[in-house]
Amino acid sequence: MGENGYAHTHLRMDGRTAALKGSPLRDLFKQLHKSELPRHMTGCDLDFVIVEKNPDCIVAFYDLKRTGEAVTFAEVIGYNALLAVAPLYLLFTAGPEALEAGRFEVHRYLGGNRGPNPPTVRTELHARLASWDEFCGWEQGLRDASKGKTS
């Protein structure tokens, strides 16, 4: 067994993969999907899926939001469906500087109703994190809690 009780496997993230900042191709697809398809063909993106390999499961879903940013009706539809798989956390941050420092207010998404305009959502404050070290500890807690749970 390796660090934090993880078995050593050939599954590794190489340095090039870890350094990726995003995909211009993915961003172009999202923009074209919005501009080229009829308005009723809506969707939403999700920022990150946290996975565990021992046992294989989805630990949680993350969606990053700027502080004060609302959840859209499309996100409510997607989030509600994802709750059947794993918890979903909204990571609120004030902007790029706060993000780089690891400052987040984390809310667990509990459900929502897409019907009203704007949609209604239920969340609970889960954590206030001031650094990436704190974020690492918080996420490790999620991973530890997921042990024994499979999706």
CSV table of C-alpha atoms in Angstrom, one decimal:
chain,number,residue,atom,x,y,z
A,1,MET,CA,0.0,0.0,0.0
A,2,GLY,CA,1.1,3.5,-0.8
A,3,GLU,CA,0.3,7.0,0.5
A,4,ASN,CA,-3.1,7.3,2.3
A,5,GLY,CA,-3.8,3.6,1.9
A,6,TYR,CA,-3.9,3.7,-1.9
A,7,ALA,CA,-2.5,0.7,-3.8
A,8,HIS,CA,0.3,1.4,-6.3
A,9,THR,CA,-1.0,0.9,-9.8
A,10,HIS,CA,0.1,1.9,-13.3
A,11,LEU,CA,-2.7,4.5,-13.3
A,12,ARG,CA,-0.8,7.8,-13.1
A,13,MET,CA,-1.4,11.3,-14.2
A,14,ASP,CA,1.6,12.5,-16.2
A,15,GLY,CA,3.0,16.0,-15.8
A,16,ARG,CA,1.7,17.1,-19.2
A,17,THR,CA,-1.9,16.0,-18.2
A,18,ALA,CA,-1.6,17.7,-14.8
A,19,ALA,CA,-0.5,21.0,-16.5
A,20,LEU,CA,-3.5,21.2,-18.8
A,21,LYS,CA,-5.6,24.3,-18.2
A,22,GLY,CA,-8.5,23.5,-20.4
A,23,SER,CA,-9.5,22.5,-23.9
A,24,PRO,CA,-10.0,25.1,-26.6
A,25,LEU,CA,-11.7,22.5,-28.6
A,26,ARG,CA,-14.2,21.7,-25.8
A,27,ASP,CA,-14.9,25.5,-25.3
A,28,LEU,CA,-15.4,25.9,-29.1
A,29,PHE,CA,-17.9,23.0,-29.0
A,30,LYS,CA,-19.9,24.5,-26.2
A,31,GLN,CA,-20.0,27.9,-27.9
A,32,LEU,CA,-21.1,26.4,-31.2
A,33,HIS,CA,-23.7,24.2,-29.5
A,34,LYS,CA,-25.2,27.4,-28.1
A,35,SER,CA,-24.9,29.4,-31.3
A,36,GLU,CA,-25.7,26.8,-34.0
A,37,LEU,CA,-28.5,24.7,-32.5
A,38,PRO,CA,-32.0,25.8,-31.7
A,39,ARG,CA,-32.5,27.5,-28.4
A,40,HIS,CA,-34.6,24.6,-27.0
A,41,MET,CA,-31.5,22.3,-27.3
A,42,THR,CA,-29.9,23.5,-24.1
A,43,GLY,CA,-27.4,21.9,-21.8
A,44,CYS,CA,-25.0,22.6,-19.1
A,45,ASP,CA,-21.4,21.7,-18.3
A,46,LEU,CA,-19.9,20.3,-15.1
A,47,ASP,CA,-16.5,21.3,-13.9
A,48,PHE,CA,-15.1,18.2,-12.3
A,49,VAL,CA,-15.9,14.6,-11.4
A,50,ILE,CA,-14.0,13.2,-8.5
A,51,VAL,CA,-13.3,9.5,-8.9
A,52,GLU,CA,-11.8,6.9,-6.6
A,53,LYS,CA,-10.0,3.8,-7.8
A,54,ASN,CA,-10.1,1.6,-4.7
A,55,PRO,CA,-13.0,0.8,-5.0
A,56,ASP,CA,-13.9,2.3,-8.4
A,57,CYS,CA,-16.6,4.9,-7.8
A,58,ILE,CA,-17.6,8.5,-8.3
A,59,VAL,CA,-16.9,10.3,-5.1
A,60,ALA,CA,-18.5,13.7,-5.9
A,61,PHE,CA,-19.2,16.2,-8.6
A,62,TYR,CA,-17.9,19.8,-8.4
A,63,ASP,CA,-19.2,22.8,-10.2
A,64,LEU,CA,-17.3,26.0,-9.8
A,65,LYS,CA,-19.2,29.3,-9.5
A,66,ARG,CA,-18.2,32.9,-9.0
A,67,THR,CA,-19.4,34.2,-5.6
A,68,GLY,CA,-23.0,35.3,-6.1
A,69,GLU,CA,-23.5,33.4,-9.4
A,70,ALA,CA,-26.9,31.7,-9.6
A,71,VAL,CA,-27.6,28.1,-10.6
A,72,THR,CA,-29.4,27.9,-14.0
A,73,PHE,CA,-32.5,25.9,-14.8
A,74,ALA,CA,-30.4,23.6,-17.0
A,75,GLU,CA,-28.0,23.0,-14.1
A,76,VAL,CA,-30.9,22.2,-11.8
A,77,ILE,CA,-32.0,19.5,-14.2
A,78,GLY,CA,-28.5,18.1,-14.5
A,79,TYR,CA,-27.6,18.4,-10.8
A,80,ASN,CA,-30.8,16.7,-9.7
A,81,ALA,CA,-30.1,13.7,-12.0
A,82,LEU,CA,-26.5,13.5,-10.7
A,83,LEU,CA,-27.5,13.3,-7.1
A,84,ALA,CA,-28.6,9.7,-7.7
A,85,VAL,CA,-24.9,8.9,-8.4
A,86,ALA,CA,-22.9,11.0,-5.9
A,87,PRO,CA,-23.0,14.2,-3.9
A,88,LEU,CA,-22.6,17.5,-5.8
A,89,TYR,CA,-20.8,20.5,-4.4
A,90,LEU,CA,-20.9,24.1,-5.6
A,91,LEU,CA,-17.5,25.7,-5.2
A,92,PHE,CA,-17.9,29.4,-4.9
A,93,THR,CA,-14.9,31.6,-5.3
A,94,ALA,CA,-14.4,35.4,-5.7
A,95,GLY,CA,-12.4,35.3,-8.8
A,96,PRO,CA,-9.0,34.1,-10.3
A,97,GLU,CA,-6.9,35.4,-7.4
A,98,ALA,CA,-9.1,33.7,-4.8
A,99,LEU,CA,-9.1,30.5,-6.9
A,100,GLU,CA,-5.4,30.4,-7.2
A,101,ALA,CA,-5.1,30.9,-3.4
A,102,GLY,CA,-7.6,28.0,-2.8
A,103,ARG,CA,-10.2,30.2,-1.2
A,104,PHE,CA,-13.7,28.5,-1.6
A,105,GLU,CA,-17.0,28.5,0.1
A,106,VAL,CA,-18.3,25.0,-0.5
A,107,HIS,CA,-22.0,24.3,-0.6
A,108,ARG,CA,-23.5,20.9,-0.9
A,109,TYR,CA,-26.3,20.8,-3.4
A,110,LEU,CA,-29.4,19.2,-2.0
A,111,GLY,CA,-31.9,19.6,-4.8
A,112,GLY,CA,-33.8,22.2,-6.8
A,113,ASN,CA,-36.8,23.1,-8.8
A,114,ARG,CA,-36.2,24.3,-12.4
A,115,GLY,CA,-39.7,25.6,-12.7
A,116,PRO,CA,-39.7,29.1,-11.2
A,117,ASN,CA,-37.7,31.8,-12.8
A,118,PRO,CA,-35.2,32.0,-11.4
A,119,PRO,CA,-35.0,28.3,-10.3
A,120,THR,CA,-35.0,27.5,-6.6
A,121,VAL,CA,-32.2,25.5,-5.1
A,122,ARG,CA,-31.5,24.0,-1.7
A,123,THR,CA,-27.9,23.9,-0.5
A,124,GLU,CA,-26.1,23.7,2.8
A,125,LEU,CA,-22.8,25.4,3.6
A,126,HIS,CA,-20.3,22.5,3.8
A,127,ALA,CA,-16.9,24.2,4.3
A,128,ARG,CA,-15.0,27.5,4.1
A,129,LEU,CA,-11.6,26.8,2.7
A,130,ALA,CA,-8.7,29.3,2.8
A,131,SER,CA,-6.0,27.3,0.9
A,132,TRP,CA,-5.3,24.4,-1.4
A,133,ASP,CA,-3.9,22.5,1.6
A,134,GLU,CA,-7.3,22.9,3.3
A,135,PHE,CA,-9.0,21.9,0.1
A,136,CYS,CA,-6.8,18.8,-0.1
A,137,GLY,CA,-7.8,17.8,3.4
A,138,TRP,CA,-11.5,18.5,2.7
A,139,GLU,CA,-11.4,16.4,-0.5
A,140,GLN,CA,-9.5,13.6,1.2
A,141,GLY,CA,-12.4,13.5,3.8
A,142,LEU,CA,-14.8,13.0,0.9
A,143,ARG,CA,-12.7,10.2,-0.5
A,144,ASP,CA,-12.3,8.5,2.9
A,145,ALA,CA,-16.1,8.7,3.4
A,146,SER,CA,-16.6,7.1,0.0
A,147,LYS,CA,-14.6,4.0,0.8
A,148,GLY,CA,-16.8,1.0,0.6
A,149,LYS,CA,-19.4,2.8,-1.5
A,150,THR,CA,-19.5,1.9,-5.2
A,151,SER,CA,-21.4,3.5,-8.1
